[in-house]
Amino acid sequence: MSRHRLAATDWVEFEEERHQVAGLDGALVRLRSEAGRMQTIMLTVLLADPSFRAAVEPPSATAKDGGSGFDPAGALVGVDEAVKQAALALEAHLLEAMTGYRGGDALQPEAGEPRPQFVRPGR
């Protein structure tokens, strides 16, 4: 049996794409793909998936991020929990204002999304 230890900001491969561990909450792992998609998955499901690989090298800096290597998902690691929750709530609000969805993804709406005040006319 192989052992894996995951921590926030680690890079893993899952479903043929590199992801950064953006957070851990009990049995849940929040992943941010190289393309910026966020997903939350049960740790046991992630570890049992045949496409999972641990200890993957981080992607090289790209023109998209200005070559800084900065990852917004890792920015809240170690921040006080109340401050982190306030920042995540603000992020969800901004995403909802821009896209109509608190997660920013119309293909993965939360219950009750989009709210009527965020539906653009003609859509």
Coordinates of N, CA and C in Angstrom, one line a residue, residues 1 6 9 16-17 22 29 35 42-43 47 50 62-63 71 74 79 82 87 98 103 109 112 115 121:
M1 N 0.8 -1.2 0.0 CA 0.0 0.0 0.0 C 0.9 1.2 0.0
L6 N -0.7 14.9 1.7 CA -1.1 16.2 1.0 C -1.1 17.3 1.9
T9 N -1.0 23.8 -1.1 CA 0.0 24.3 -2.1 C 0.7 23.1 -2.8
E16 N -5.8 13.5 -15.6 CA -4.8 13.9 -16.7 C -4.5 15.4 -16.7
E17 N -4.6 16.1 -15.5 CA -4.3 17.5 -15.5 C -3.6 17.8 -14.1
A22 N -5.6 23.5 -2.9 CA -5.9 24.8 -2.5 C -6.4 24.8 -1.0
V29 N -10.8 17.7 -0.1 CA -9.7 18.4 -0.7 C -10.2 19.4 -1.7
A35 N -5.7 25.2 -15.3 CA -6.6 26.1 -16.0 C -7.4 27.0 -15.1
M42 N -13.7 14.4 -2.2 CA -13.4 13.6 -1.0 C -11.9 13.1 -1.2
L43 N -11.2 13.1 -0.1 CA -9.8 12.7 -0.1 C -9.7 11.2 -0.5
L47 N -7.6 9.8 -3.8 CA -6.5 8.8 -3.6 C -6.8 7.5 -4.3
P50 N -7.5 6.1 -10.3 CA -6.3 5.6 -11.0 C -5.5 6.7 -11.7
T62 N 3.8 31.0 -16.8 CA 3.3 31.3 -18.1 C 3.1 32.8 -18.3
A63 N 2.9 33.1 -19.5 CA 2.6 34.5 -19.8 C 1.3 34.9 -19.2
D71 N 0.2 31.9 -7.1 CA -1.0 31.2 -7.3 C -2.0 31.7 -6.2
G74 N -3.1 29.6 -3.2 CA -2.2 29.4 -2.1 C -2.1 30.7 -1.2
V79 N -3.6 32.0 6.8 CA -4.3 33.2 7.2 C -5.3 32.8 8.3
A82 N -11.1 33.6 10.3 CA -12.1 34.6 10.1 C -11.8 35.5 8.9
A87 N -12.6 36.7 3.0 CA -12.0 36.8 1.7 C -12.7 35.9 0.7
M98 N -20.0 39.0 -11.5 CA -19.5 38.9 -12.8 C -20.1 37.9 -13.7
G103 N -19.7 30.3 -7.7 CA -18.5 29.5 -8.0 C -17.9 30.0 -9.3
P109 N -23.5 24.9 -11.1 CA -24.2 25.9 -10.3 C -24.5 25.3 -8.9
G112 N -30.1 26.9 -6.3 CA -30.8 28.2 -6.4 C -30.1 29.2 -7.4
R115 N -29.4 33.5 -9.2 CA -30.5 34.2 -8.5 C -31.1 35.2 -9.5
P121 N -30.8 40.0 -19.0 CA -32.0 39.9 -19.9 C -31.6 39.2 -21.2

